[in-house]
XYZ file of C-alpha atoms in Angstrom:
727
model
C 25.232 -8.117 -0.127
C 22.936 -4.815 -0.406
C 22.391 -2.528 2.369
C 20.294 0.507 2.672
C 22.802 3.790 3.681
C 22.460 7.251 3.285
C 25.142 9.933 3.054
C 24.139 12.760 5.745
C 26.328 15.234 3.999
C 24.317 15.281 0.618
C 21.100 13.222 2.246
C 21.072 10.672 -0.736
C 19.944 7.437 -0.051
C 21.057 4.581 -1.893
C 21.208 0.491 -1.522
C 24.581 0.261 -1.753
C 26.806 -3.315 -2.492
C 28.495 -4.128 0.620
C 30.622 -6.737 1.661
C 29.023 -9.399 3.820
C 29.962 -9.271 7.749
C 32.345 -12.072 9.077
C 30.867 -14.325 11.720
C 32.814 -13.251 14.957
C 32.862 -15.364 18.135
C 29.987 -14.301 20.540
C 27.384 -13.740 17.967
C 25.458 -15.019 14.971
C 24.932 -13.991 11.044
C 21.456 -13.421 10.105
C 19.793 -13.264 6.999
C 17.090 -10.550 6.919
C 13.906 -11.804 6.127
C 11.537 -8.470 7.400
C 13.020 -5.482 8.798
C 10.913 -2.755 10.087
C 11.091 1.000 9.396
C 10.916 2.964 12.364
C 8.969 5.993 10.911
C 9.838 8.509 14.016
C 13.789 7.856 14.376
C 14.325 6.933 11.025
C 12.628 9.741 9.411
C 13.826 12.266 11.347
C 17.594 11.373 10.474
C 16.435 11.190 7.262
C 14.654 14.687 7.069
C 17.608 16.182 8.804
C 20.108 14.846 6.052
C 18.591 16.913 3.300
C 19.056 19.946 5.574
C 21.573 22.565 4.650
C 24.403 22.380 6.696
C 23.119 25.296 8.541
C 19.801 23.231 9.256
C 21.872 20.724 10.258
C 23.298 22.606 12.844
C 20.191 24.004 14.499
C 18.740 20.659 14.302
C 21.503 19.133 16.672
C 23.000 21.680 19.238
C 24.229 18.747 20.677
C 26.971 17.786 17.931
C 27.489 21.836 17.287
C 28.579 21.814 21.134
C 31.532 18.803 20.293
C 32.399 20.659 17.028
C 33.200 23.873 19.299
C 35.097 21.672 21.869
C 36.681 20.041 18.729
C 37.855 23.321 17.702
C 39.221 24.665 20.803
C 41.559 21.186 21.446
C 42.757 20.555 17.966
C 42.140 23.593 15.873
C 39.837 24.641 12.864
C 41.745 23.014 10.194
C 41.898 19.417 12.032
C 38.269 19.588 12.949
C 37.016 20.690 9.719
C 38.673 18.045 8.231
C 37.113 15.367 10.312
C 33.671 16.714 10.396
C 33.390 16.771 6.790
C 35.027 13.557 6.694
C 32.350 12.112 8.880
C 29.526 14.017 7.015
C 30.373 12.819 3.802
C 30.379 9.144 4.404
C 27.730 6.426 4.331
C 25.634 5.807 7.344
C 23.642 2.835 8.221
C 19.544 2.893 8.461
C 17.625 0.154 10.661
C 17.467 -1.223 14.119
C 14.649 -3.762 13.902
C 14.443 -6.946 12.134
C 13.766 -10.492 11.793
C 15.653 -13.256 10.094
C 17.495 -16.513 9.402
C 20.435 -17.674 11.128
C 23.093 -18.540 8.471
C 25.977 -18.707 10.457
C 27.070 -19.159 14.285
C 29.685 -18.100 16.084
C 31.916 -19.405 18.512
C 30.669 -19.881 22.186
C 27.047 -19.281 20.639
C 24.959 -22.619 22.007
C 21.375 -21.134 22.161
C 20.305 -21.317 18.166
C 21.288 -22.921 15.301
C 21.995 -22.397 11.542
C 17.984 -21.976 10.000
C 16.371 -20.709 13.046
C 14.326 -17.796 12.876
C 15.435 -14.802 15.259
C 14.458 -11.296 16.133
C 17.181 -8.749 16.349
C 17.916 -5.706 17.687
C 20.372 -2.743 17.706
C 21.429 0.313 15.232
C 24.903 -1.210 14.678
C 23.374 -4.810 14.166
C 19.848 -5.202 13.006
C 20.140 -2.709 10.210
C 18.122 -2.722 6.603
C 20.416 -5.218 4.917
C 20.446 -8.515 3.650
C 22.839 -9.946 6.058
C 23.967 -8.689 9.721
C 26.277 -9.916 12.516
C 24.121 -9.795 15.677
C 25.884 -10.380 19.129
C 24.157 -12.587 21.527
C 22.346 -10.355 23.714
C 20.657 -8.469 20.725
C 18.870 -11.529 19.457
C 16.439 -13.912 20.543
C 14.630 -17.026 18.784
C 11.414 -16.291 17.741
C 8.255 -18.125 19.335
C 6.519 -20.595 17.310
C 3.191 -19.370 15.263
C 4.641 -15.820 15.081
C 5.221 -14.381 11.688
C 8.319 -13.070 11.090
C 6.761 -9.937 9.795
C 5.630 -9.833 13.114
C 8.825 -10.581 15.233
C 10.469 -7.521 13.173
C 8.622 -5.641 15.442
C 10.611 -6.662 18.658
C 13.323 -3.996 19.176
C 10.320 -1.426 18.469
C 8.002 -3.378 20.815
C 10.812 -3.404 23.369
C 11.310 0.824 23.380
C 7.644 0.872 24.005
C 7.435 -2.397 26.802
C 10.576 -0.341 28.621
C 8.505 2.839 28.487
C 5.686 1.190 30.059
C 8.047 -0.560 32.566
C 9.223 3.223 33.311
C 5.737 3.921 34.203
C 5.069 1.088 36.832
C 1.272 0.729 36.137
C -1.269 -0.842 38.158
C -4.255 -2.928 37.750
C -7.289 -0.492 37.220
C -5.259 2.582 37.066
C -5.873 5.162 34.100
C -2.971 6.532 31.853
C -2.588 9.009 29.248
C -0.629 8.403 25.929
C 0.351 11.456 23.949
C 1.140 10.634 20.295
C -0.128 7.615 18.469
C 2.592 6.703 16.179
C 4.204 3.550 15.906
C 5.509 3.828 19.527
C 2.244 5.111 20.771
C 0.062 2.556 19.365
C 2.331 -0.137 21.113
C 1.992 1.560 24.613
C -1.848 1.497 24.069
C -1.553 -2.162 23.660
C 0.736 -3.121 26.543
C -1.047 -0.816 28.925
C -4.734 -2.376 28.298
C -3.124 -5.928 28.101
C -1.839 -4.518 31.730
C -5.208 -3.835 33.170
C -4.975 -0.369 32.448
C -7.786 1.896 31.255
C -6.039 4.122 28.264
C -6.824 7.176 26.472
C -4.858 8.824 23.596
C -4.239 12.102 22.285
C -3.213 12.506 18.672
C -4.160 15.084 15.988
C -4.811 12.900 13.345
C -8.129 10.940 13.732
C -6.935 7.781 11.674
C -4.530 7.307 14.374
C -6.727 7.933 17.143
C -9.306 5.439 15.624
C -6.929 2.801 15.148
C -5.900 3.333 18.911
C -9.420 2.877 19.916
C -9.652 -0.220 18.128
C -6.373 -1.559 19.692
C -7.670 -1.492 23.323
C -7.862 2.812 24.191
C -11.064 3.594 25.937
C -10.951 7.133 24.111
C -8.863 9.320 21.931
C -9.023 12.495 20.319
C -7.017 15.794 19.520
C -4.725 17.152 22.298
C -6.115 20.588 21.990
C -9.742 19.480 22.245
C -11.598 18.967 24.805
C -12.541 15.661 24.281
C -9.538 14.109 25.999
C -9.805 16.159 29.057
C -13.574 15.012 29.307
C -12.230 11.376 28.816
C -9.993 11.589 31.688
C -12.515 13.540 34.217
C -15.118 10.729 33.570
C -12.347 7.795 33.960
C -10.565 9.428 37.084
C -13.358 11.347 38.861
C -11.822 14.231 38.023
C -8.209 13.690 39.757
C -6.328 13.071 36.371
C -4.715 10.155 34.997
C -2.126 8.060 37.103
C 0.561 8.358 34.562
C 1.120 10.205 31.042
C 3.339 8.586 28.477
C 5.175 10.931 25.981
C 5.360 9.023 22.450
C 5.175 12.450 20.536
C 8.078 13.874 18.568
C 8.680 17.422 17.098
C 9.321 21.273 18.714
C 6.214 21.899 20.237
C 5.905 22.149 23.930
C 2.336 21.069 24.216
C 2.660 17.241 25.351
C 4.473 17.960 28.578
C 1.846 21.040 29.085
C -1.076 18.701 28.724
C 0.729 16.105 30.416
C 0.961 18.338 33.571
C -2.846 19.464 33.100
C -4.147 15.879 32.797
C -1.722 14.133 35.644
C -2.984 13.521 39.182
C -1.144 14.739 42.024
C 1.927 12.931 42.316
C 1.523 11.318 38.834
C 4.105 9.886 36.671
C 5.566 11.332 33.164
C 7.646 9.288 31.291
C 9.094 10.519 28.027
C 9.652 8.276 25.586
C 9.611 10.043 22.481
C 11.940 12.888 21.679
C 9.839 15.853 22.205
C 10.349 19.432 23.543
C 10.694 19.217 27.226
C 10.558 22.823 28.238
C 8.896 22.155 32.019
C 6.469 24.252 33.190
C 7.794 24.840 36.846
C 4.637 25.564 39.066
C 2.674 23.205 37.199
C 4.980 20.447 37.693
C 6.262 21.481 41.396
C 2.663 22.013 42.232
C 1.770 18.238 41.651
C 5.041 17.147 42.801
C 5.179 15.189 39.091
C 7.710 12.393 39.181
C 9.435 12.538 35.590
C 10.967 9.707 34.203
C 12.965 8.977 30.831
C 12.851 5.549 29.344
C 16.404 4.495 27.860
C 15.712 2.916 24.513
C 15.503 -0.896 24.895
C 15.981 -1.427 28.452
C 19.321 -2.416 31.107
C 21.922 -3.029 28.856
C 21.504 -0.625 26.168
C 24.666 1.599 25.529
C 26.730 -0.490 27.681
C 29.582 -2.349 25.369
C 30.265 -5.299 27.569
C 26.460 -6.081 27.556
C 25.646 -5.524 23.874
C 29.161 -6.431 22.324
C 30.880 -8.868 25.208
C 27.703 -10.695 25.868
C 28.121 -10.412 29.444
C 24.479 -10.462 31.071
C 23.183 -8.881 34.335
C 22.098 -11.347 36.709
C 18.045 -11.606 36.629
C 17.951 -11.229 40.909
C 19.294 -7.631 40.147
C 18.162 -6.597 36.813
C 15.183 -8.209 36.015
C 13.928 -6.864 32.459
C 17.680 -6.465 30.426
C 17.094 -5.327 27.130
C 17.301 -8.982 25.615
C 14.638 -10.083 28.041
C 12.166 -7.316 27.066
C 12.713 -8.563 23.427
C 11.877 -11.744 24.364
C 9.055 -10.699 26.461
C 7.236 -8.552 23.788
C 7.802 -11.422 21.234
C 5.773 -13.789 23.595
C 2.897 -11.240 24.298
C 2.639 -11.003 20.075
C 2.572 -14.778 19.972
C 0.054 -14.888 22.260
C -2.443 -12.582 20.837
C -1.968 -9.727 23.948
C -0.292 -7.735 21.689
C -1.214 -7.215 17.537
C 0.954 -5.689 15.421
C -0.738 -6.711 12.185
C -3.128 -3.536 11.872
C -0.061 -1.423 12.262
C 1.535 -2.570 9.183
C 0.694 0.092 6.458
C 2.667 -1.169 3.782
C 4.896 -4.403 2.935
C 7.720 -2.997 0.342
C 10.459 -4.881 -1.443
C 13.701 -4.382 -0.155
C 15.048 -3.290 -3.712
C 12.387 -0.420 -3.347
C 13.918 0.888 -0.242
C 15.107 4.492 -1.655
C 11.469 4.960 -3.267
C 9.957 3.938 -0.061
C 11.844 6.396 1.904
C 11.329 9.019 -0.373
C 7.167 8.338 -0.012
C 7.268 8.605 3.527
C 9.745 11.794 3.671
C 7.225 13.595 1.044
C 4.356 12.819 2.794
C 2.998 10.292 -0.175
C 3.029 7.521 1.885
C 1.030 8.199 5.221
C 2.168 5.077 7.445
C 2.364 3.832 10.990
C 4.424 0.784 10.366
C 6.440 0.076 7.236
C 8.358 -3.246 6.396
C 10.746 -4.027 3.950
C 10.578 -7.451 2.695
C 13.873 -9.308 1.507
C 14.165 -11.361 -1.944
C 14.731 -15.139 -1.607
C 15.136 -15.675 2.264
C 11.710 -13.875 3.270
C 9.949 -16.924 2.157
C 12.337 -19.037 4.075
C 11.789 -16.835 7.183
C 7.854 -17.268 6.610
C 8.432 -21.171 7.270
C 8.153 -20.897 11.011
C 4.492 -20.388 10.518
C 2.562 -23.023 8.695
C 3.952 -23.207 4.927
C 3.621 -24.557 1.739
C 6.466 -24.493 -1.137
C 5.974 -22.965 -4.438
C 7.981 -25.554 -6.150
C 10.679 -23.470 -8.451
C 10.036 -23.495 -12.528
C 13.345 -25.214 -13.304
C 13.617 -25.364 -17.194
C 15.993 -28.527 -18.746
C 18.583 -28.298 -21.476
C 17.044 -30.780 -23.312
C 15.221 -29.391 -26.700
C 11.899 -27.796 -26.504
C 9.219 -28.789 -28.660
C 9.121 -27.604 -32.112
C 6.934 -24.541 -32.443
C 5.476 -24.615 -35.816
C 4.852 -21.459 -37.931
C 2.357 -23.097 -39.854
C -1.498 -23.020 -40.400
C -3.677 -24.576 -39.439
C -2.838 -25.698 -36.146
C -3.452 -28.969 -35.490
C -5.181 -29.642 -31.910
C -5.989 -32.666 -29.948
C -8.447 -33.098 -27.262
C -8.215 -35.789 -24.403
C -11.399 -35.488 -22.787
C -14.965 -34.411 -24.306
C -17.463 -34.018 -21.492
C -19.742 -31.129 -20.908
C -17.106 -28.093 -20.350
C -15.211 -29.150 -23.052
C -17.901 -29.805 -25.532
C -19.864 -26.514 -24.508
C -17.465 -24.049 -23.544
C -14.184 -24.690 -25.612
C -15.117 -26.663 -28.736
C -17.679 -24.699 -30.026
C -15.061 -21.563 -30.007
C -12.199 -23.446 -31.403
C -14.463 -25.300 -34.111
C -15.131 -22.097 -36.264
C -12.022 -20.827 -35.458
C -10.107 -20.063 -38.696
C -6.290 -21.718 -38.933
C -7.569 -24.235 -36.130
C -7.489 -28.032 -37.348
C -9.429 -30.387 -34.599
C -7.067 -33.315 -35.560
C -7.800 -36.205 -32.793
C -10.287 -36.455 -30.080
C -9.484 -39.157 -27.427
C -12.107 -40.558 -24.384
C -12.152 -43.375 -22.188
C -15.233 -44.615 -24.397
C -15.845 -45.014 -27.952
C -19.314 -43.764 -28.326
C -18.298 -40.361 -26.544
C -14.888 -40.041 -28.962
C -17.641 -40.508 -31.709
C -19.954 -38.085 -30.872
C -17.588 -35.405 -30.498
C -16.091 -36.412 -33.649
C -19.675 -35.783 -35.445
C -20.663 -32.610 -33.597
C -17.376 -30.792 -34.272
C -15.738 -32.579 -37.073
C -12.576 -34.008 -35.566
C -10.142 -35.720 -38.282
C -10.054 -39.158 -35.965
C -11.175 -40.415 -32.801
C -9.613 -42.784 -30.785
C -9.173 -44.224 -27.095
C -5.656 -44.475 -27.529
C -3.829 -41.401 -25.805
C -0.562 -43.049 -27.142
C -1.358 -42.425 -30.523
C -2.034 -38.657 -29.957
C 1.320 -38.138 -28.053
C 3.221 -40.327 -30.479
C 1.547 -38.233 -33.644
C 4.360 -35.835 -34.734
C 1.698 -33.666 -36.736
C -0.373 -32.695 -33.442
C 0.740 -29.482 -32.137
C -0.920 -28.688 -29.269
C -3.338 -31.459 -26.852
C -5.698 -30.314 -24.799
C -6.870 -32.192 -21.636
C -10.073 -31.783 -20.439
C -10.670 -34.528 -17.984
C -11.930 -35.357 -14.402
C -9.426 -33.491 -11.953
C -7.998 -36.555 -10.776
C -5.842 -37.251 -13.967
C -5.034 -33.510 -14.914
C -1.359 -33.920 -13.440
C -0.545 -37.161 -15.107
C -1.837 -36.526 -18.409
C -0.057 -32.931 -18.474
C 3.069 -34.304 -17.713
C 3.058 -37.131 -20.094
C 2.054 -34.608 -22.963
C 4.999 -32.519 -22.061
C 7.558 -35.055 -22.119
C 5.872 -36.041 -25.753
C 7.044 -32.344 -26.545
C 3.545 -30.915 -26.931
C 2.152 -27.765 -26.363
C -0.375 -28.142 -23.494
C -3.466 -26.744 -22.676
C -4.924 -27.977 -19.038
C -8.453 -27.474 -17.318
C -8.129 -26.371 -14.252
C -6.999 -27.362 -11.775
C -3.284 -28.088 -12.843
C -3.161 -30.488 -10.208
C -4.910 -31.760 -6.520
C -1.361 -32.008 -4.466
C 1.999 -30.569 -4.240
C 3.334 -33.978 -5.499
C 1.428 -33.839 -8.401
C 2.808 -30.172 -8.725
C 6.050 -31.576 -8.479
C 5.508 -34.191 -10.763
C 4.476 -31.391 -13.678
C 7.409 -29.357 -13.053
C 9.959 -32.434 -13.177
C 8.416 -33.078 -16.560
C 9.181 -29.175 -17.605
C 12.780 -29.739 -16.386
C 13.532 -33.119 -18.116
C 11.986 -32.268 -21.174
C 12.608 -28.349 -21.713
C 9.293 -28.368 -22.498
C 7.437 -25.064 -20.611
C 4.983 -24.588 -23.015
C 1.796 -25.282 -20.990
C -1.640 -23.082 -20.253
C -4.059 -23.669 -17.503
C -7.780 -22.725 -17.853
C -7.816 -19.509 -15.720
C -9.743 -17.541 -18.503
C -11.504 -14.902 -16.453
C -8.255 -12.860 -16.910
C -9.241 -12.742 -20.495
C -12.858 -11.709 -19.998
C -13.733 -8.376 -21.758
C -15.533 -7.185 -19.600
C -13.134 -7.460 -16.506
C -9.963 -6.343 -18.904
C -11.703 -2.892 -19.664
C -12.657 -1.869 -16.283
C -8.818 -2.777 -15.166
C -8.084 -0.733 -17.662
C -10.207 2.258 -16.934
C -9.102 1.845 -13.312
C -5.808 2.309 -14.436
C -2.112 2.019 -12.790
C -2.132 1.347 -8.997
C 0.297 2.967 -6.665
C -0.962 1.829 -2.862
C -2.036 -1.370 -1.537
C -5.304 -2.561 -2.776
C -8.068 -4.260 -1.072
C -10.100 -6.925 -3.159
C -13.304 -8.536 -2.379
C -14.772 -11.425 -4.235
C -17.990 -13.216 -3.519
C -18.641 -16.326 -5.205
C -22.018 -17.865 -5.023
C -21.062 -21.453 -5.945
C -24.537 -22.910 -5.172
C -25.130 -26.293 -3.584
C -24.126 -29.690 -5.630
C -26.527 -32.225 -7.245
C -26.550 -35.248 -5.495
C -24.207 -37.945 -7.250
C -22.021 -35.046 -8.764
C -18.615 -36.236 -9.465
C -17.631 -33.406 -7.715
C -18.314 -34.570 -4.628
C -15.922 -37.701 -4.847
C -13.182 -35.895 -2.809
C -11.155 -38.889 -1.904
C -10.354 -39.128 -5.687
C -11.221 -35.740 -7.063
C -10.022 -33.511 -4.298
C -12.075 -31.074 -2.698
C -14.586 -28.550 -4.719
C -12.376 -25.798 -3.865
C -9.074 -27.203 -5.159
C -10.732 -28.019 -8.322
C -12.494 -24.380 -9.288
C -10.847 -22.189 -6.701
C -7.737 -21.202 -9.033
C -10.206 -19.280 -11.357
C -10.742 -17.206 -8.435
C -7.179 -16.594 -7.057
C -5.709 -16.289 -10.540
C -7.897 -13.204 -11.090
C -7.261 -12.012 -7.739
C -3.731 -12.033 -8.689
C -3.962 -10.368 -11.897
C -6.128 -7.654 -10.554
C -3.188 -7.185 -8.134
C -0.405 -7.733 -10.223
C 1.500 -10.195 -8.263
C 1.229 -13.566 -6.878
C 0.221 -14.063 -3.249
C 2.631 -15.020 -0.554
C 0.345 -16.419 2.420
C -3.131 -18.004 2.666
C -5.632 -17.964 5.290
C -9.052 -19.644 5.771
C -11.479 -20.398 8.087
C -14.732 -22.546 7.434
C -17.630 -22.520 9.354
C -18.498 -25.302 10.996
C -21.521 -27.799 9.005
C -20.672 -26.297 5.834
C -18.510 -25.890 3.003
C -18.478 -22.350 2.854
C -14.843 -20.791 2.750
C -13.556 -17.354 3.924
C -10.208 -16.664 2.443
C -7.468 -14.041 2.774
C -4.776 -13.693 0.364
C -1.974 -11.440 1.198
C 0.410 -10.082 -1.752
C 4.054 -8.510 -1.524
C 2.719 -4.522 -1.195
C 0.374 -5.388 1.252
C -2.572 -5.692 -0.743
C -5.189 -8.135 0.288
C -7.982 -10.354 -1.422
C -10.545 -11.782 0.208
C -12.529 -14.675 -1.364
C -15.957 -15.604 -0.073
C -16.414 -18.910 -1.873
C -20.264 -19.672 -0.431
C -22.233 -22.902 -1.213
C -25.449 -22.122 0.698
C -26.673 -18.886 -1.233
C -29.713 -18.538 -3.112
C -29.639 -19.486 -6.309
C -31.135 -16.433 -7.874
C -28.245 -14.585 -6.893
C -25.367 -13.582 -9.284
C -22.597 -16.246 -9.138
C -19.523 -14.127 -9.374
C -18.913 -10.411 -7.739
C -16.012 -8.438 -6.843
C -14.995 -5.256 -5.687
C -11.297 -3.683 -6.024
C -10.444 -0.836 -3.813
C -7.250 1.362 -3.954
C -5.969 4.783 -4.725
C -9.227 6.396 -3.958
C -10.436 4.221 -6.825
C -13.491 1.338 -6.943
C -13.736 -1.185 -9.396
C -17.170 -3.156 -9.596
C -17.676 -6.183 -11.405
C -21.341 -7.984 -11.198
C -21.209 -11.540 -12.676
C -19.220 -10.574 -16.203
C -22.597 -8.332 -17.131
C -21.920 -5.518 -15.648
C -19.219 -3.036 -14.744
C -18.170 0.144 -13.348
C -15.335 2.386 -12.121
C -15.579 5.088 -9.726
C -12.939 7.502 -9.484
C -12.494 11.301 -10.665
C -14.653 9.924 -13.362
C -16.917 7.506 -13.223
C -17.034 4.931 -15.788
C -20.116 2.280 -16.365
C -20.552 -0.475 -18.883
C -23.225 -0.807 -21.217
C -26.855 -0.942 -19.822
C -28.301 -3.817 -22.564
C -28.109 -6.889 -21.267
C -25.585 -9.246 -22.255
C -24.253 -12.823 -22.143
C -21.820 -13.363 -19.987
C -18.243 -13.761 -21.641
C -16.032 -15.322 -19.089
C -13.078 -14.888 -21.531
C -13.086 -18.436 -23.134
C -13.015 -16.990 -26.885
C -10.355 -14.836 -25.881
C -8.108 -17.144 -23.903
C -8.485 -19.695 -26.624
C -7.488 -17.288 -29.318
C -4.497 -16.044 -27.146
C -3.307 -19.896 -26.906
C -3.995 -20.863 -30.481
C -1.574 -17.675 -31.299
C 0.944 -19.001 -28.994
C 1.120 -22.248 -30.842
C 1.581 -21.112 -34.219
C 3.917 -18.222 -33.724
C 6.093 -20.077 -31.327
C 5.655 -16.972 -29.161
C 5.309 -16.549 -25.126
C 2.456 -18.569 -23.557
C -0.849 -16.456 -22.449
C 0.324 -16.638 -18.777
C 3.928 -17.185 -17.547
C 4.494 -20.709 -16.041
C 5.694 -19.311 -12.565
C 2.085 -17.712 -12.228
C 0.212 -20.690 -13.092
C 2.667 -22.386 -10.384
C 1.695 -20.011 -7.767
C -1.923 -19.804 -8.377
C -2.064 -23.756 -8.304
C 0.353 -23.549 -4.919
C -2.188 -21.131 -3.398
C -5.405 -22.872 -4.134
C -3.700 -26.234 -2.306
C -2.407 -23.818 0.656
C -5.852 -22.983 1.341
C -6.530 -26.815 2.738
C -3.318 -26.317 4.674
C -4.657 -23.299 6.359
C -8.098 -24.601 7.359
C -6.313 -27.571 8.907
C -3.561 -25.551 10.853
C -5.801 -22.618 11.775
C -2.974 -20.262 11.106
C -2.037 -18.239 7.872
C 0.018 -20.460 5.542
C 2.851 -19.104 3.760
C 3.866 -19.628 0.260
C 7.729 -20.179 0.553
C 9.021 -20.003 -3.017
C 11.693 -22.462 -3.491
C 15.326 -21.680 -4.992
């Protein structure tokens, strides 16, 4: 398995191959789904490792004192060898994660294999694919709590223990100094307890976030804004509690605490800041200074943490395990919201680069999560989930891939879309021969033959599928028949172009993929044409590469359907969004360069409008507004993509612009809307002729289809739906 490690001597970070830990009695093996980077504690350790030996000594005077004592007892040579051996070895990082129980040790009866658990401990909840976790350092995740949110459990317990040390009462006023990850959680916990909170932090972005999450007012600790807010809320008496959640070498936090606390107020140190207490100020107010030791009672007690010996609840109400469970319960019930704290979700294999960006300041983050391969999807299964079927290509012979010209095409279906948007491009394309058109009625086949020059017209599908001279089959029928016709054409060894949707149900999608596996034929394209639109492709190229997460907004002014439209036959043809929504999901995914990992959808009561949020692996989001009640004169499709200080804007495939260090705007001359059908067909025909890769990977087509189907599941369940990748 792989694990993030650091050499404290050289400062080197790496993702190392290490053995999988054994499952000892009294604990469980947990396969990680998400682990949380502590942007305070861990980054301090990473930064210290990059210092010179003198710098390391200055940063850890406590360790220097131990070395001096060791020299006195063991002598200089022995001490040197011991210290250098310890420094020049790999040490782990991480202490807060969520994962799936993979194996249960002896004497464990509160969880079983497959359960989702949150884990704690800087020796047991590491940034590693698999961890062994003892009984008192894991708790089951409540139903409905997303794994990425449960990964905050340990850090949440630290904040919760700090709040408990302050003994807040309803109606009191508290000051939180330092609005990093711990401070933001303390703000929310205090607000949930009925305490009015003032925050202090030099970062205005963190101040604004804390105000959104429950603080009454926030400001720079050096400004008058914080003092004025405290004076107004307390009538000039000062706050009841001060929570020090700041780090660094400044003594400003403890001085500010003394100035703004009331007489006999409480000051709780949660972070690791300088504590040169101004004696007069603390003495005159008789301030009660308290320390919060990590996750709570039991921390650093090996009998509790390793041997699983619990403290009686009548004597110790809140142990570290009970704090962990309490925080998860608050998050599950919505009393604490960690989603706004997530600045990025990074792939585990990108751990070293993620730490580098954090250390160098390129990534400004409150919280960063690692997502683990394979099991991340399984971990998300506690929330409503839709499986994204795995694409398995069988060992049977793939279809013959011609290099001859012309390419011979057959059409199954010749309705309005086929005759207006596809066939006009193909009929005049050099190197293409329209071989056969198949329809259910003889007249429509004859009309298509006459208009576009098909060599044959028939109502017999088997005649086409059995014709060895046909290179590719277009499926352009009603939605309910797409999956079955695609399946049959793949089994017949044909390259297939199927107009969207590929499938209307998960079973239909599975049937198509079963045909791929059985036949070995993966030559499939779905008519997601917008990614081929020239204007959008030029805009994406001018936008350039992206380094940070993006926010995409896509408004689809779909309009109302005419009475009698077959789109309204949802019992047989599926919902309207299931029929055409794949277009917009595919476009968003292509622009963001990834497949979605979760889908959330809501619909206003009484109409068909949909608001859909897609989340992507790097933390990017796409919001699709699919509306039917808009004005018919408004453009049908508009989108904005925002990332890295740049904005891409598309206006209904007529105009596009990119704003960044330089501004680009497409031609002001009116143009017809080119949504990419011509370029898409050219790419498909080229793939058929050459036997080269299909225009869009099959895995992407499947992911888009699964995401489109997940919208209905999200509407029914009222919660985000995870797109769990099958293995």
